[in-house]
């Protein structure tokens, strides 16, 4: 999301009047797994791994600069435009983009075979495989904004609350935009799970996490990996994407952006975060693919004149799917906030057309409803059907 310029503020002191449920007395019981052995990914040629550029305290993409809307353009879009993404009434949305109440008891036990996935909305997914449960870019608030009022508001609500989630082991954060890094959600998760959670964040975000009172944080740059679990059978790898970050008027690109790989003994999961298309995905596929399941953004791409350098459209999302050697992918970053100009169902429709045009198996790259649970890559199951 292209965050609008805001006056400098300390969001940790801001009253966060968000619609997030937290059970005051409920404490998660768990045996937190120990993370260790931070090391760079290994390859035949070190130079083939693209690394972010860091100059004057700010990060840059190695593939060239990212263009983004000017502040005035963002203002006009948010307050003034009658863009094509204007939402219909709730009655129509309930038919075209229904919200399913998930049966979260399915996450009580990790599947022996396959990867279980629940789409909560935008880039937030609950993923379970090989004995671990992963939450991506947790965003449970009604608005993606630095303030409780104003900012982009959900047109599709979350199918469940944080208090309803099962035990979560790992949280990965892709970057600092408000629809991906939500202060109220971070605080609620920390209150619910405490030391049971291991947070993986991009370089530069450690102080922000510490200020939130979170202790178990791994701050990583591209191609670094950490072994999660005492037996060493789960690896979390920070990998590239092409994007940018900003939360205030003075912190633009001071925190890195990234995608994430979680690699287990039987299955693997790739989370693309928020990204434009770049050559880094081919390298990810070469060294960490194939992936059992990937979640890849497909929305917030219009107009291409300003969005193409930071957000993929469905065509380029399919290119990422092939580059990383994904066996099955689910489209995310659409159908939740109206933050660009495309009609709200267009990402889903264009993705279906692109999959058909390329002669791909229809179930290889799909969209799902909010709250829908899928089991992917399981023995005896047809992926995403």
XYZ file of C-alpha atoms in Angstrom, residues 165-315:
151
model
C -6.825 -18.037 16.594
C -5.185 -21.357 17.457
C -1.665 -21.514 18.826
C 0.657 -19.643 16.446
C 4.422 -20.312 16.411
C 5.821 -17.940 13.776
C 4.873 -14.478 12.539
C 6.553 -13.017 9.450
C 6.427 -9.310 8.553
C 7.188 -8.220 4.980
C 7.449 -4.417 5.352
C 6.161 -1.381 7.224
C 3.124 -0.155 5.262
C 0.028 0.030 7.425
C -1.912 -2.723 5.646
C 0.962 -5.113 6.417
C 2.343 -3.929 9.769
C -0.564 -3.043 12.068
C 0.352 -1.795 15.527
C -2.892 -2.865 17.213
C -2.652 -6.375 15.771
C 0.976 -6.727 16.835
C 0.126 -5.652 20.383
C -2.889 -7.970 20.558
C -0.854 -10.949 19.343
C 1.861 -10.215 21.866
C -0.724 -10.005 24.644
C -2.310 -13.277 23.554
C 0.820 -15.376 22.973
C 3.784 -13.580 24.530
C 7.011 -15.588 24.366
C 5.319 -18.423 22.499
C 5.662 -16.378 19.290
C 8.828 -16.025 17.256
C 8.695 -12.896 15.066
C 10.699 -12.609 11.834
C 11.067 -9.060 10.532
C 13.118 -7.223 7.884
C 16.304 -5.336 8.719
C 15.674 -2.051 10.524
C 12.475 -3.028 12.343
C 14.007 -4.350 15.590
C 13.637 -1.110 17.585
C 9.971 -0.749 16.591
C 9.310 -4.324 17.723
C 11.187 -3.801 20.979
C 9.169 -0.651 21.624
C 6.066 -2.831 21.298
C 7.406 -4.995 24.125
C 8.224 -7.990 21.945
C 11.283 -9.990 22.964
C 11.558 -12.929 20.558
C 12.421 -11.155 17.308
C 14.797 -12.154 14.511
C 15.751 -9.158 12.344
C 17.010 -10.383 8.975
C 18.195 -9.193 5.593
C 17.894 -10.936 2.229
C 19.395 -14.443 1.999
C 19.810 -14.824 5.738
C 18.171 -17.863 7.240
C 17.457 -19.071 10.733
C 16.820 -22.570 11.940
C 13.640 -22.700 13.996
C 13.139 -25.681 16.335
C 15.570 -27.678 18.407
C 15.755 -30.500 15.891
C 16.586 -28.078 13.073
C 13.869 -29.272 10.711
C 12.229 -25.870 10.074
C 14.137 -23.072 8.332
C 12.934 -19.494 7.911
C 14.624 -17.578 5.091
C 14.421 -13.847 4.348
C 14.305 -13.383 0.573
C 14.028 -10.429 -1.847
C 11.110 -8.578 -3.345
C 10.793 -5.179 -4.997
C 8.950 -2.642 -2.902
C 9.495 0.205 -0.415
C 8.429 1.216 3.086
C 7.135 4.205 4.997
C 5.098 5.016 8.123
C 5.915 8.668 8.814
C 7.247 11.696 6.962
C 10.825 10.927 8.007
C 11.281 7.154 7.880
C 10.879 6.324 4.186
C 12.915 3.196 3.285
C 14.746 3.094 6.621
C 13.368 -0.427 7.070
C 13.957 -3.119 4.441
C 11.154 -5.017 2.646
C 11.245 -8.750 1.928
C 9.523 -11.979 1.059
C 9.792 -15.114 3.220
C 10.378 -18.842 2.804
C 9.496 -21.391 5.485
C 11.036 -24.753 4.661
C 10.158 -27.919 6.532
C 11.185 -31.566 6.212
C 8.244 -32.435 3.932
C 6.684 -29.172 2.780
C 7.616 -25.570 2.048
C 5.773 -22.253 2.012
C 6.590 -18.986 0.231
C 5.083 -15.606 1.161
C 5.792 -12.920 -1.435
C 4.816 -9.989 0.806
C 4.085 -6.927 -1.330
C 6.090 -6.569 -4.498
C 6.600 -5.645 -8.110
C 8.116 -8.193 -10.445
C 11.904 -8.584 -10.271
C 14.624 -11.088 -11.160
C 15.075 -12.022 -7.516
C 12.223 -14.507 -7.770
C 14.140 -16.678 -10.231
C 16.984 -16.911 -7.710
C 14.546 -17.820 -4.943
C 13.109 -20.601 -7.072
C 16.524 -21.899 -8.025
C 17.827 -22.169 -4.470
C 14.703 -22.770 -2.363
C 12.008 -24.078 -4.711
C 9.846 -25.869 -5.417
C 7.272 -24.682 -2.881
C 4.256 -26.693 -1.799
C 2.227 -23.500 -1.368
C 2.823 -19.813 -2.082
C 0.770 -16.720 -1.328
C 1.338 -14.046 -3.971
C -0.221 -10.554 -4.274
C -2.537 -9.959 -7.228
C -4.213 -6.608 -6.442
C -3.611 -2.856 -6.011
C -1.952 -2.601 -9.434
C -3.879 0.202 -11.196
C -2.888 2.586 -12.678
C 0.182 0.788 -13.963
C 1.936 4.114 -14.599
C 2.466 4.527 -10.863
C 1.947 1.019 -9.476
C 4.028 -1.189 -11.788
C 7.298 -0.579 -9.913
C 5.875 -1.608 -6.537
C 2.855 -3.898 -7.144
C 2.392 -6.833 -9.507
C -0.719 -7.346 -11.562
C -2.172 -10.853 -12.055
C 0.014 -11.489 -15.128
